[in-house]
Every structure is written in C-alpha cells, then in structure tokens.
Amino acid sequence: MTLNPQNKSYSSPALEFKSTMFSVPVLGVASDDLMLIEQVLNEKIKLAPEFFKHSPVILDFYDLNKKQLTLSLDALLALVRKVGLFVVGVRGGSEEQHQQAIDLGIAVTANTEIKAELPKASKVIAAPKDDDTISDESTTVLITKPIRSGQRIYSHGDLIVLAQVGAGAEILAEGNIHVYGTLRGRALAGVQGNVDARIFCSDLQAELISIAGHYKISDDIQGAVSNTPIQIYLQKNALVIKTIA
Amino acid sequence: MARIIVVTSGKGGVGKTTTSAAISMGLAKKGHKTVVIDFDVGLRNLDLIMGCERRVVYDIINVINGEASINQALIKDKNCNLLSILPASQTRNKDALTQEGVGKILEELSKDFKYIVCDSPAGIEQGAHLAMYFADDAFIVTNPEVSSVRDSDRILGLLSSKSQRAEKNDEPIKEYLILTRYAPERVKSGEMLSLDDVQDILSLDLLGVIPESKSVLTASNSGNPVILDEKSDAGQAYSDIVARYLGETRPHRFIDGKKGLFRKLFGGG
C-alpha cells in the first residue's frame, strides 16, 4: 500500500516557517579601495576571531553611493569570503547593485527592517557614556548601595545589586542582572544581544524589563507576584516571568 | 573643622528653608557656633524666615566677587548671638555662584564656626549642586507624597556621585531623612504615604518627623524659626531632630497621631 502524501504531511510537516530574530553584523562600505577594505576587515576580525568565524554579514552600500564611488560586487564578495565571512544580504544600494546581488543569490534587505531588529538594544549601547554611569571593564559589577532615581549602571558582564533599584534608575548589563532588593527602575539584561541573559530579583516592581531587546513595561508585568523572588528569561522570543520556587 | 550640613530635597516647597532655619537655630541654642547660608540666589527667603530681611547689606555673591568681606556679609541673629546668616543675592541668578567661590567661603567659615548649614534651592542645577558639593552631612527633606519621594531619591543619587566626597573617594556624605508635613490621620485614611512607605523607597537614617502644623506658617510669617515656639508640635519635633543629630537618643514622636491629653480634654485641632 502506498502512502498518501497528503496524509503524511499532516502527521509530520516537511517544512515549518518560524520567525526568529538574529543580530547580524552590517559592514558599511565607504571606500572603493579593496586593499584598504581587506586591511580594515582583517584588523577587526583579529579583535574577536571566534565571534567573526563563519559569521553572516550584511553589506551596506549607503555611504559608498553617497560618495558616488563604484565598486565591483563580485570582487567585494570574493574578498569578504576570503576573510571567512558569509554575505547573506545587501542593503542601501542602487537598483542596479540590488539586482546584481539577487542574480548572485544574495538577499536584499530593507533598511528599516534591520534597524527595527534590536530597537532597545541599539539605543542603550550608544547611551551609557553618561556622567552618572558607573562602568567597569571587569566582567561583573557589584553594587552594594541603593541605586537612586536618575542613576545608570552599566556592566560589560553580569551586574549584581545588593540593594534596591529606585524608580527612574536604569541598570544595564551585557550579561545577567541580579537584584537582591526591590527592583523599581528599569533593568535591561543582554543589551548586546545575549538572548540567554536573565534577570533575577527578590521583588519585581520594575518600570521596564528587557532581555536582548525584548521588553515589557510595568503595565504588562502587573500580574506578576510582588514580594517574591522572580526570574525573567527569554523563551521563543517571549519574556517569561516566573517565581523562583 | 566645621561640619557642613546641606538641607536639600530636589522638589520645591517641602520645607527646606523652614528646616534650615530651625536646625541652625537649634544648633546655636545648644551652644554651637553656627552659620546658615542661603544658596537660593534670585529667590532668597531665608532672611524672611529668620526675620533679618531689613538688615541685609551684602550677600554671598558680593563675597564671591570680592566686593565685600565675609564678615561684612554675615548677619548676627537677633535671638541668638551664636548664630549668623549669610544671605543670598536677590538680583542675580544661580550661575553667579562658582565652585571656587563657594569653596573659599566655606573654608573661611570653617575656621570660625562649628556647623555650617547650607539651605539648598529646589532643583538639581548649579545652586543645588554647589549647596551639596562640599557637604559632610545631608538632611533630605521629604513630604509624604510620591513626587517628593522620587525627587529625594534623585538627589540621593547625585549626593553619592557628584559631591566632593564622591569625587575624592572619601567617606560618603552621611544622609538623614526629615519627613515634613506629616499628618497621621491622612496616612490612616490612605491619602498620604506612611513613614514606612517612604522608608521602603529611601531607606535612610530617620532624624525626625515634623507634623503638619499651623505653627510653621505663623512662625515663617513672623520671622521667627519655628523651633523657638517651644509649645508647638513642629517646634518640639525640630528640637528632637537637633538633639538626635548631636547624638542624643530620643523616641520618635508625631508618627502615630495620638492626640495629647490636653487636646483630648479640650478637643483642639
């Protein structure tokens, strides 16, 4: 007996469309000098070889076209592949460049979409140079005193706070955030895109919580139990707020 | 060395000047040579509350600009000769205050006085910043309502990051809470934050609670610091605060709203 192909597809679909968010580096091309581009690329990759290894990238031609320079897409692609990166898309180019990319099997991404990918994260990365910011190069930052309204704390790794975080205060970490007190201000973990970052606090009354750009404001978290230890993590692109049993 | 106290709040109208006047008078009455400085340049009020507005000749800006000596600008209080007042200028604004100028004045006053009380203006700009910059102790004046508490929290953040002690990495400024205009009946009916609500957010050393009182307005209008009105509840509360600051232990009063025997008998407000 032959299997009915339609039945089979019901029981186990051969294909499933999922919507996920990635953070993909964008290479803004601003020169027509291939030698120079290669040199700069190699320097950058040397800084974090593991991070860039086989990494997908998107080429942005906006600056190149603004300067009215021309560059062979073929040659540029060959160069980028040579240094070990994979071009998955182009943007900001002319009609002609975009058509060329499509012919080469590379997607054309709209500018706005890219920018919308990590709205929260990209904003906060630019900001922490404020006067009030306490920043530390070491991986974990430990704060023992209450964080007051208007203060901002940024940690390049984890952030541990042994006191309360006041309303109007903002704490940001590239890693996890632990607050052993009432969290009333804003807490943003994984601000550089770490989706595995978590937020822990002993009493959740936050104005905003965010992990890797996915955020909830206080209106959305009102249902959460107060005065109970809480953890917040990202699951299938949704923030999960759970009591720590 | 003198001890420099800043009386600050962030929010306006919560009782900074009333508190500055009462505290400085209290310290002087206890036998400590005290000076109170008005940092509210352009909106000076301390001279009115202290009842010396008719005797202002020179002010703090004149001293900063070198137009008068500090002794020419200081006004001796009419009630207590251990207390002096350095008034603010009414015709200038806060940008006339400079960090260098204020630093020099405080250094000079430190030689003569035991306590220097700085009456901060509202806000977080130049005037408020310089009032708190050199402080050793901070009295945070807060009303039992949310915006005042939020602003106090903000000021506490600035105290721990933008003061001389913070910049030099010295021992941090000692922060105390003074809760003013407290009405226990309104706390019970839920119209006002309770002391616990406020402390939940600020968690500070409580110096004292000043009850909402008609005597404060009367005292201000007559130019006598309310602490001199020993019969009034607010006056007594300020006396307690001064005593506690100087190291005495006194039980906290005016928190639970029990009416005194006198009031119970005569049914007074």
Short mmCIF file of C-alpha atoms in Angstrom, two decimals:
data_model
loop_
_atom_site.label_atom_id
_atom_site.label_comp_id
_atom_site.label_asym_id
_atom_site.label_seq_id
_atom_site.Cartn_x
_atom_site.Cartn_y
_atom_site.Cartn_z
CA MET A 1 0.00 0.00 0.00
CA THR A 2 1.33 3.35 -0.95
CA LEU A 3 1.27 6.22 1.48
CA ASN A 4 -0.93 9.10 0.66
CA PRO A 5 1.44 12.05 0.51
CA GLN A 6 -1.23 14.37 1.87
CA ASN A 7 -1.70 12.29 5.00
CA LYS A 8 2.00 12.20 5.59
CA SER A 9 2.31 15.95 5.51
CA TYR A 10 -0.34 16.22 8.23
CA SER A 11 1.47 13.93 10.61
CA SER A 12 4.94 15.42 10.23
CA PRO A 13 5.35 18.58 8.19
CA ALA A 14 8.39 18.63 5.94
CA LEU A 15 8.82 22.33 6.40
CA GLU A 16 7.97 24.80 9.08
CA PHE A 17 8.19 28.55 8.85
CA LYS A 18 9.43 30.17 12.03
CA SER A 19 10.08 33.80 12.77
CA THR A 20 13.29 34.37 14.67
CA MET A 21 15.46 37.38 15.25
CA PHE A 22 19.19 37.36 14.68
CA SER A 23 21.71 40.02 15.21
CA VAL A 24 23.81 40.18 12.07
CA PRO A 25 26.78 42.49 11.72
CA VAL A 26 26.42 45.08 9.00
CA LEU A 27 29.53 46.10 7.07
CA GLY A 28 29.11 49.67 5.97
CA VAL A 29 31.22 50.00 2.85
CA ALA A 30 32.55 53.52 2.49
CA SER A 31 35.57 53.09 0.23
CA ASP A 32 36.24 51.74 -3.25
CA ASP A 33 39.74 50.66 -2.27
CA LEU A 34 39.58 46.87 -1.95
CA MET A 35 43.04 46.67 -0.40
CA LEU A 36 42.01 49.10 2.32
CA ILE A 37 38.75 47.25 2.96
CA GLU A 38 40.60 43.98 3.32
CA GLN A 39 43.09 45.51 5.72
CA VAL A 40 40.38 47.03 7.95
CA LEU A 41 38.38 43.79 7.90
CA ASN A 42 41.35 41.73 8.96
CA GLU A 43 42.12 44.12 11.79
CA LYS A 44 38.55 43.90 13.05
CA ILE A 45 38.46 40.13 12.85
CA LYS A 46 41.71 39.89 14.75
CA LEU A 47 39.97 41.55 17.71
CA ALA A 48 37.42 38.73 18.03
CA PRO A 49 38.31 35.85 15.74
CA GLU A 50 35.83 33.43 17.32
CA PHE A 51 32.98 35.87 17.03
CA PHE A 52 33.57 36.51 13.34
CA LYS A 53 34.32 32.92 12.37
CA HIS A 54 31.88 31.97 9.58
CA SER A 55 29.67 34.84 10.64
CA PRO A 56 26.91 36.02 8.31
CA VAL A 57 27.19 39.69 7.37
CA ILE A 58 25.13 42.22 5.50
CA LEU A 59 26.78 44.75 3.19
CA ASP A 60 25.56 48.31 3.37
CA PHE A 61 26.29 50.47 0.32
CA TYR A 62 24.69 53.65 1.56
CA ASP A 63 27.92 55.51 2.31
CA LEU A 64 29.58 54.21 -0.83
CA ASN A 65 26.79 55.52 -3.04
CA LYS A 66 26.63 58.78 -1.11
CA LYS A 67 30.25 59.36 -2.02
CA GLN A 68 29.38 58.33 -5.62
CA LEU A 69 32.03 55.62 -5.65
CA THR A 70 31.68 52.40 -7.59
CA LEU A 71 32.87 49.00 -6.57
CA SER A 72 32.62 45.62 -8.22
CA LEU A 73 30.23 43.49 -6.19
CA ASP A 74 31.93 40.32 -7.43
CA ALA A 75 35.33 41.42 -6.21
CA LEU A 76 33.97 42.58 -2.87
CA LEU A 77 32.13 39.28 -2.29
CA ALA A 78 35.27 37.34 -3.09
CA LEU A 79 37.19 39.45 -0.59
CA VAL A 80 34.64 39.01 2.21
CA ARG A 81 34.54 35.25 1.63
CA LYS A 82 38.34 35.17 1.65
CA VAL A 83 38.43 36.54 5.21
CA GLY A 84 35.91 33.91 6.31
CA LEU A 85 32.60 35.78 6.40
CA PHE A 86 29.39 34.97 4.55
CA VAL A 87 27.44 37.71 2.87
CA VAL A 88 23.75 36.98 3.39
CA GLY A 89 22.32 40.27 2.26
CA VAL A 90 22.90 43.74 0.92
CA ARG A 91 21.13 46.98 1.60
CA GLY A 92 21.32 50.67 0.89
CA GLY A 93 22.46 50.09 -2.67
CA SER A 94 21.19 51.27 -6.05
CA GLU A 95 18.66 49.34 -8.13
CA GLU A 96 21.50 48.03 -10.21
CA GLN A 97 23.52 46.82 -7.21
CA HIS A 98 20.46 45.16 -5.70
CA GLN A 99 19.67 43.36 -8.96
CA GLN A 100 23.28 42.23 -9.19
CA ALA A 101 23.04 40.83 -5.65
CA ILE A 102 19.84 38.95 -6.42
CA ASP A 103 21.48 37.48 -9.53
CA LEU A 104 24.30 36.27 -7.30
CA GLY A 105 21.81 34.65 -4.92
CA ILE A 106 22.09 37.23 -2.15
CA ALA A 107 19.06 38.72 -0.43
CA VAL A 108 18.24 42.41 -0.44
CA THR A 109 17.23 43.64 2.98
CA ALA A 110 15.31 46.80 3.61
CA ASN A 111 16.99 49.37 5.80
CA THR A 112 14.10 49.84 8.15
CA GLU A 113 13.78 46.18 8.96
CA ILE A 114 17.37 45.92 10.08
CA LYS A 115 17.06 48.92 12.29
CA ALA A 116 13.92 47.57 13.89
CA GLU A 117 15.58 44.32 14.81
CA LEU A 118 17.03 45.43 18.12
CA PRO A 119 15.49 48.78 18.84
CA LYS A 120 16.07 48.75 22.59
CA ALA A 121 19.49 47.25 22.45
CA SER A 122 20.93 49.61 19.88
CA LYS A 123 19.65 52.59 21.81
CA VAL A 124 21.20 51.61 25.08
CA ILE A 125 24.54 50.68 23.61
CA ALA A 126 25.01 54.22 22.47
CA ALA A 127 23.91 55.77 25.73
CA PRO A 128 25.96 54.52 28.67
CA LYS A 129 28.62 57.21 28.33
CA ASP A 130 26.55 59.40 30.66
CA ASP A 131 28.23 61.11 33.60
CA ASP A 132 26.30 59.11 36.14
CA THR A 133 27.27 55.83 34.62
CA ILE A 134 29.46 53.61 36.64
CA SER A 135 31.22 51.37 34.21
CA ASP A 136 33.78 48.73 34.80
CA GLU A 137 35.99 46.80 32.44
CA SER A 138 35.93 43.69 34.62
CA THR A 139 33.20 41.24 33.82
CA THR A 140 30.99 41.52 36.90
CA VAL A 141 29.91 44.74 38.56
CA LEU A 142 28.84 44.60 42.20
CA ILE A 143 26.77 47.42 43.71
CA THR A 144 26.14 47.37 47.45
CA LYS A 145 24.23 50.61 47.90
CA PRO A 146 20.74 51.57 46.71
CA ILE A 147 20.65 52.73 43.10
CA ARG A 148 18.80 56.02 43.15
CA SER A 149 16.43 57.60 40.67
CA GLY A 150 18.36 59.03 37.73
CA GLN A 151 21.42 56.84 38.16
CA ARG A 152 22.55 54.49 35.40
CA ILE A 153 24.75 51.49 35.93
CA TYR A 154 26.29 49.60 33.02
CA SER A 155 28.10 46.31 33.27
CA HIS A 156 30.02 44.64 30.48
CA GLY A 157 29.30 41.31 32.14
CA ASP A 158 26.92 40.44 34.96
CA LEU A 159 25.51 43.00 37.34
CA ILE A 160 24.80 42.21 40.98
CA VAL A 161 22.93 44.72 43.14
CA LEU A 162 22.67 44.04 46.87
CA ALA A 163 20.15 46.83 47.47
CA GLN A 164 17.06 48.30 45.89
CA VAL A 165 16.88 49.91 42.46
CA GLY A 166 14.80 53.08 42.67
CA ALA A 167 12.09 54.16 40.25
CA GLY A 168 13.70 56.17 37.46
CA ALA A 169 17.03 54.36 37.81
CA GLU A 170 18.37 52.28 34.95
CA ILE A 171 20.59 49.22 35.19
CA LEU A 172 22.09 47.62 32.10
CA ALA A 173 24.21 44.54 31.68
CA GLU A 174 25.56 42.60 28.76
CA GLY A 175 25.08 39.51 30.91
CA ASN A 176 22.67 38.66 33.74
CA ILE A 177 21.22 41.04 36.30
CA HIS A 178 20.70 40.05 39.94
CA VAL A 179 18.89 42.41 42.30
CA TYR A 180 18.70 41.35 45.94
CA GLY A 181 16.17 44.01 46.79
CA THR A 182 13.15 45.67 45.25
CA LEU A 183 13.53 46.39 41.55
CA ARG A 184 11.54 49.54 40.78
CA GLY A 185 13.52 51.08 37.94
CA ARG A 186 14.44 49.73 34.52
CA ALA A 187 16.51 46.60 34.13
CA LEU A 188 17.97 45.62 30.76
CA ALA A 189 19.95 42.40 30.53
CA GLY A 190 21.79 41.07 27.48
CA VAL A 191 21.90 44.55 25.95
CA GLN A 192 24.42 43.43 23.32
CA GLY A 193 22.08 40.73 22.12
CA ASN A 194 22.72 37.87 24.56
CA VAL A 195 19.38 36.04 24.47
CA ASP A 196 20.44 33.70 27.27
CA ALA A 197 20.80 36.53 29.78
CA ARG A 198 18.39 36.51 32.69
CA ILE A 199 17.12 38.94 35.29
CA PHE A 200 16.70 37.85 38.91
CA CYS A 201 15.19 39.97 41.64
CA SER A 202 13.64 39.49 45.05
CA ASP A 203 10.74 41.86 44.46
CA LEU A 204 9.61 42.85 40.97
CA GLN A 205 8.04 46.30 40.68
CA ALA A 206 10.02 47.36 37.64
CA GLU A 207 9.09 50.10 35.18
CA LEU A 208 10.61 48.09 32.37
CA ILE A 209 12.43 44.81 31.96
CA SER A 210 14.28 43.79 28.85
CA ILE A 211 16.38 40.90 27.65
CA ALA A 212 18.29 41.26 24.38
CA GLY A 213 15.91 43.96 23.22
CA HIS A 214 12.68 42.13 24.07
CA TYR A 215 10.99 44.24 26.67
CA LYS A 216 7.92 44.54 28.84
CA ILE A 217 6.72 47.67 30.58
CA SER A 218 5.19 47.73 34.04
CA ASP A 219 1.63 47.60 32.70
CA ASP A 220 2.44 44.23 31.08
CA ILE A 221 4.00 42.76 34.20
CA GLN A 222 1.40 43.82 36.73
CA GLY A 223 0.09 40.30 37.01
CA ALA A 224 3.41 39.09 38.39
CA VAL A 225 3.51 38.37 42.10
CA SER A 226 5.23 41.04 44.12
CA ASN A 227 7.49 40.45 47.10
CA THR A 228 8.54 37.06 45.79
CA PRO A 229 11.85 36.08 44.20
CA ILE A 230 11.42 36.25 40.44
CA GLN A 231 13.42 35.28 37.41
CA ILE A 232 12.90 36.57 33.92
CA TYR A 233 14.21 34.88 30.82
CA LEU A 234 13.63 34.66 27.11
CA GLN A 235 11.81 31.69 25.65
CA LYS A 236 10.87 31.59 21.97
CA ASN A 237 11.25 35.36 21.75
CA ALA A 238 8.87 35.96 24.62
CA LEU A 239 9.79 37.16 28.08
CA VAL A 240 8.85 34.66 30.75
CA ILE A 241 8.38 35.92 34.30
CA LYS A 242 8.49 33.13 36.86
CA THR A 243 8.74 32.83 40.60
CA ILE A 244 11.81 31.05 41.84
CA ALA A 245 10.48 28.09 43.74
CA MET B 1 36.96 71.79 61.39
CA ALA B 2 33.36 72.71 60.88
CA ARG B 3 30.75 70.19 59.90
CA ILE B 4 28.94 71.19 56.71
CA ILE B 5 25.26 70.22 56.56
CA VAL B 6 23.21 70.57 53.39
CA VAL B 7 19.43 70.75 53.66
CA THR B 8 18.09 69.57 50.33
CA SER B 9 15.14 67.85 48.68
CA GLY B 10 15.04 68.26 44.91
CA LYS B 11 11.40 69.28 45.00
CA GLY B 12 10.36 72.79 45.95
CA GLY B 13 8.04 73.81 48.77
CA VAL B 14 8.66 70.84 51.02
CA GLY B 15 10.20 72.83 53.87
CA LYS B 16 13.93 73.15 53.18
CA THR B 17 14.21 76.75 54.32
CA THR B 18 11.96 76.20 57.35
CA THR B 19 14.13 73.24 58.28
CA SER B 20 17.40 75.11 57.68
CA ALA B 21 16.24 77.97 59.89
CA ALA B 22 15.02 75.66 62.66
CA ILE B 23 18.06 73.38 62.61
CA SER B 24 20.60 76.18 62.62
CA MET B 25 18.78 77.95 65.44
CA GLY B 26 18.59 74.69 67.35
CA LEU B 27 22.31 74.03 66.99
CA ALA B 28 23.16 77.57 68.09
CA LYS B 29 20.80 77.34 71.07
CA LYS B 30 22.66 74.19 72.11
CA GLY B 31 25.80 76.30 72.33
CA HIS B 32 27.41 75.59 68.95
CA LYS B 33 28.59 78.45 66.80
CA THR B 34 26.54 78.06 63.63
CA VAL B 35 26.14 79.84 60.32
CA VAL B 36 23.30 79.26 57.87
CA ILE B 37 23.85 80.06 54.18
CA ASP B 38 21.07 80.73 51.67
CA PHE B 39 22.01 79.22 48.30
CA ASP B 40 18.73 80.19 46.66
CA VAL B 41 20.20 83.08 44.67
CA GLY B 42 17.46 85.07 42.97
CA LEU B 43 14.66 83.67 45.17
CA ARG B 44 16.02 84.32 48.61
CA ASN B 45 13.70 83.52 51.50
CA LEU B 46 15.87 82.50 54.41
CA ASP B 47 16.29 86.12 55.54
CA LEU B 48 12.49 86.40 55.83
CA ILE B 49 12.12 83.19 57.83
CA MET B 50 14.97 84.30 60.11
CA GLY B 51 13.48 87.78 60.40
CA CYS B 52 16.60 89.63 59.26
CA GLU B 53 15.46 90.88 55.83
CA ARG B 54 15.85 94.52 56.87
CA ARG B 55 19.47 94.07 57.80
CA VAL B 56 20.79 92.59 54.54
CA VAL B 57 23.59 94.79 53.15
CA TYR B 58 25.93 92.40 51.36
CA ASP B 59 25.24 88.88 50.17
CA ILE B 60 27.04 85.70 49.15
CA ILE B 61 27.55 86.88 45.55
CA ASN B 62 29.24 90.07 46.78
CA VAL B 63 31.61 87.90 48.79
CA ILE B 64 32.31 85.58 45.84
CA ASN B 65 33.01 88.60 43.60
CA GLY B 66 35.29 90.15 46.22
CA GLU B 67 33.07 93.19 46.71
CA ALA B 68 32.67 92.53 50.42
CA SER B 69 34.43 90.53 53.09
CA ILE B 70 32.72 87.56 54.61
CA ASN B 71 32.38 89.36 57.95
CA GLN B 72 30.65 92.30 56.28
CA ALA B 73 28.09 89.98 54.73
CA LEU B 74 27.33 87.87 57.81
CA ILE B 75 24.27 88.94 59.82
CA LYS B 76 24.10 88.16 63.54
CA ASP B 77 20.78 86.63 64.52
CA LYS B 78 18.57 88.74 66.79
CA ASN B 79 17.63 85.82 69.06
CA CYS B 80 20.90 84.02 69.45
CA ASN B 81 24.35 85.53 69.15
CA LEU B 82 25.97 82.20 68.27
CA LEU B 83 24.00 82.13 65.00
CA SER B 84 24.90 84.02 61.82
CA ILE B 85 23.15 84.22 58.47
CA LEU B 86 24.80 84.60 55.06
CA PRO B 87 22.00 85.77 52.75
CA ALA B 88 21.62 85.09 49.03
CA SER B 89 21.51 87.79 46.39
CA GLN B 90 18.04 88.61 45.12
CA THR B 91 19.11 90.42 41.96
CA ARG B 92 21.30 87.73 40.43
CA ASN B 93 20.75 84.13 39.41
CA LYS B 94 22.35 80.85 40.39
CA ASP B 95 25.00 80.98 37.67
CA ALA B 96 26.71 83.72 39.68
CA LEU B 97 27.72 81.01 42.17
CA THR B 98 31.05 79.41 41.36
CA GLN B 99 32.52 76.26 42.82
CA GLU B 100 35.77 78.04 43.60
CA GLY B 101 33.98 80.96 45.27
CA VAL B 102 31.73 78.73 47.37
CA GLY B 103 34.71 76.56 48.33
CA LYS B 104 36.63 79.60 49.56
CA ILE B 105 33.69 80.90 51.60
CA LEU B 106 33.14 77.54 53.26
CA GLU B 107 36.84 77.20 54.02
CA GLU B 108 36.91 80.60 55.67
CA LEU B 109 33.71 79.96 57.65
CA SER B 110 35.10 76.60 58.78
CA LYS B 111 37.73 78.41 60.84
CA ASP B 112 35.15 80.26 62.92
CA PHE B 113 32.08 78.08 63.06
CA LYS B 114 31.24 74.62 64.35
CA TYR B 115 28.33 73.97 62.00
CA ILE B 116 27.64 75.37 58.55
CA VAL B 117 24.07 74.79 57.34
CA CYS B 118 23.56 75.16 53.58
CA ASP B 119 19.97 75.87 52.56
CA SER B 120 19.74 74.38 49.07
CA PRO B 121 17.41 75.71 46.39
CA ALA B 122 14.99 73.32 44.69
CA GLY B 123 16.08 71.56 41.53
CA ILE B 124 19.31 69.86 40.59
CA GLU B 125 21.07 72.74 38.85
CA GLN B 126 24.04 74.92 39.79
CA GLY B 127 22.62 76.30 43.07
CA ALA B 128 21.57 72.93 44.43
CA HIS B 129 24.75 71.32 43.14
CA LEU B 130 27.05 73.79 44.90
CA ALA B 131 24.99 73.68 48.10
CA MET B 132 25.59 69.93 48.36
CA TYR B 133 29.04 69.69 46.75
CA PHE B 134 31.13 70.34 49.88
CA ALA B 135 28.73 68.76 52.40
CA ASP B 136 29.63 66.30 55.15
CA ASP B 137 26.04 65.56 56.15
CA ALA B 138 22.85 65.80 54.12
CA PHE B 139 19.39 66.35 55.58
CA ILE B 140 16.90 65.14 52.98
CA VAL B 141 13.60 66.95 53.49
CA THR B 142 10.71 64.94 52.09
CA ASN B 143 6.93 65.27 52.11
CA PRO B 144 4.88 62.08 52.32
CA GLU B 145 3.84 62.12 48.68
CA VAL B 146 5.20 60.28 45.65
CA SER B 147 6.76 63.10 43.66
CA SER B 148 8.66 64.41 46.65
CA VAL B 149 9.95 60.93 47.45
CA ARG B 150 11.02 60.38 43.84
CA ASP B 151 12.89 63.71 43.79
CA SER B 152 14.60 62.90 47.08
CA ASP B 153 15.73 59.61 45.61
CA ARG B 154 17.20 61.52 42.67
CA ILE B 155 19.04 63.92 44.99
CA LEU B 156 20.45 60.96 46.93
CA GLY B 157 21.85 59.65 43.66
CA LEU B 158 23.55 62.98 42.99
CA LEU B 159 24.92 63.15 46.54
CA SER B 160 26.63 59.82 46.03
CA SER B 161 28.10 60.71 42.65
CA LYS B 162 28.53 64.48 42.25
CA SER B 163 29.88 65.64 45.61
CA GLN B 164 33.43 66.42 46.59
CA ARG B 165 33.49 63.39 48.86
CA ALA B 166 32.36 61.17 45.99
CA GLU B 167 34.90 62.66 43.58
CA LYS B 168 37.76 62.33 46.06
CA ASN B 169 36.60 58.84 47.04
CA ASP B 170 36.35 59.92 50.68
CA GLU B 171 33.86 58.52 53.15
CA PRO B 172 30.45 59.24 51.59
CA ILE B 173 28.14 62.02 52.77
CA LYS B 174 26.01 60.92 55.73
CA GLU B 175 22.38 61.04 54.65
CA TYR B 176 19.48 61.65 57.02
CA LEU B 177 15.75 61.81 56.40
CA ILE B 178 13.46 64.53 57.72
CA LEU B 179 9.84 63.84 56.88
CA THR B 180 7.83 67.06 56.97
CA ARG B 181 4.14 67.99 56.81
CA TYR B 182 3.19 64.57 58.17
CA ALA B 183 -0.49 64.13 59.03
CA PRO B 184 -1.11 60.72 60.68
CA GLU B 185 -4.89 60.99 60.19
CA ARG B 186 -4.43 61.38 56.45
CA VAL B 187 -1.97 58.48 56.42
CA LYS B 188 -4.62 56.31 58.06
CA SER B 189 -7.22 57.29 55.52
CA GLY B 190 -4.77 56.43 52.75
CA GLU B 191 -4.41 59.98 51.35
CA MET B 192 -0.78 60.24 52.36
CA LEU B 193 2.21 57.92 52.22
CA SER B 194 3.16 56.49 55.57
CA LEU B 195 6.62 56.70 57.07
CA ASP B 196 7.09 53.04 56.19
CA ASP B 197 6.13 53.67 52.56
CA VAL B 198 8.70 56.45 52.34
CA GLN B 199 11.41 54.43 54.07
CA ASP B 200 10.66 51.50 51.79
CA ILE B 201 11.90 53.62 48.91
CA LEU B 202 14.54 55.82 50.53
CA SER B 203 15.82 53.61 53.40
CA LEU B 204 17.66 56.37 55.26
CA ASP B 205 18.51 57.21 58.85
CA LEU B 206 15.38 58.94 60.17
CA LEU B 207 16.22 62.16 62.04
CA GLY B 208 12.61 63.01 62.72
CA VAL B 209 9.06 63.54 61.55
CA ILE B 210 7.65 67.07 61.53
CA PRO B 211 3.86 67.07 61.86
CA GLU B 212 1.73 69.27 59.63
CA SER B 213 1.23 72.30 61.84
CA LYS B 214 -0.22 75.78 61.73
CA SER B 215 2.65 76.97 63.86
CA VAL B 216 5.06 76.61 60.91
CA LEU B 217 3.21 79.19 58.83
CA THR B 218 2.80 81.53 61.78
CA ALA B 219 6.50 81.27 62.58
CA SER B 220 7.55 81.88 58.98
CA ASN B 221 5.36 84.94 58.63
CA SER B 222 6.63 86.44 61.87
CA GLY B 223 10.27 85.78 61.02
CA ASN B 224 10.98 83.51 63.98
CA PRO B 225 12.22 79.97 63.31
CA VAL B 226 9.53 77.54 64.45
CA ILE B 227 11.94 75.81 66.83
CA LEU B 228 11.66 78.87 69.11
CA ASP B 229 7.95 78.11 69.55
CA GLU B 230 8.53 75.50 72.23
CA LYS B 231 4.84 74.84 72.76
CA SER B 232 4.20 73.87 69.15
CA ASP B 233 4.45 70.27 67.98
CA ALA B 234 6.59 71.27 65.00
CA GLY B 235 8.95 73.24 67.25
CA GLN B 236 9.35 70.25 69.56
CA ALA B 237 9.88 67.94 66.62
CA TYR B 238 12.73 70.13 65.37
CA SER B 239 14.26 70.22 68.88
CA ASP B 240 14.20 66.43 68.85
CA ILE B 241 15.92 66.41 65.47
CA VAL B 242 18.74 68.66 66.63
CA ALA B 243 19.20 66.56 69.76
CA ARG B 244 19.28 63.33 67.75
CA TYR B 245 21.77 64.79 65.28
CA LEU B 246 24.01 65.73 68.21
CA GLY B 247 23.91 62.15 69.43
CA GLU B 248 21.07 62.07 71.96
CA THR B 249 18.57 59.23 71.81
CA ARG B 250 15.02 60.43 71.78
CA PRO B 251 11.95 58.36 70.93
CA HIS B 252 10.23 59.33 67.67
CA ARG B 253 7.02 61.27 68.10
CA PHE B 254 4.19 62.55 65.91
CA ILE B 255 4.13 59.37 63.82
CA ASP B 256 1.00 57.60 65.03
CA GLY B 257 -1.27 60.60 65.55
CA LYS B 258 -2.34 60.03 69.15
CA LYS B 259 -3.74 63.23 70.45
CA GLY B 260 -2.17 64.57 73.60
CA LEU B 261 -4.11 64.64 76.84
CA PHE B 262 -4.51 68.39 76.62
CA ARG B 263 -6.08 68.18 73.19
CA LYS B 264 -8.29 65.28 74.19
CA LEU B 265 -9.70 67.28 77.07
CA PHE B 266 -10.27 70.44 75.16
CA GLY B 267 -10.93 68.97 71.74
CA GLY B 268 -8.45 71.22 69.96
CA GLY B 269 -7.33 70.56 66.42
#
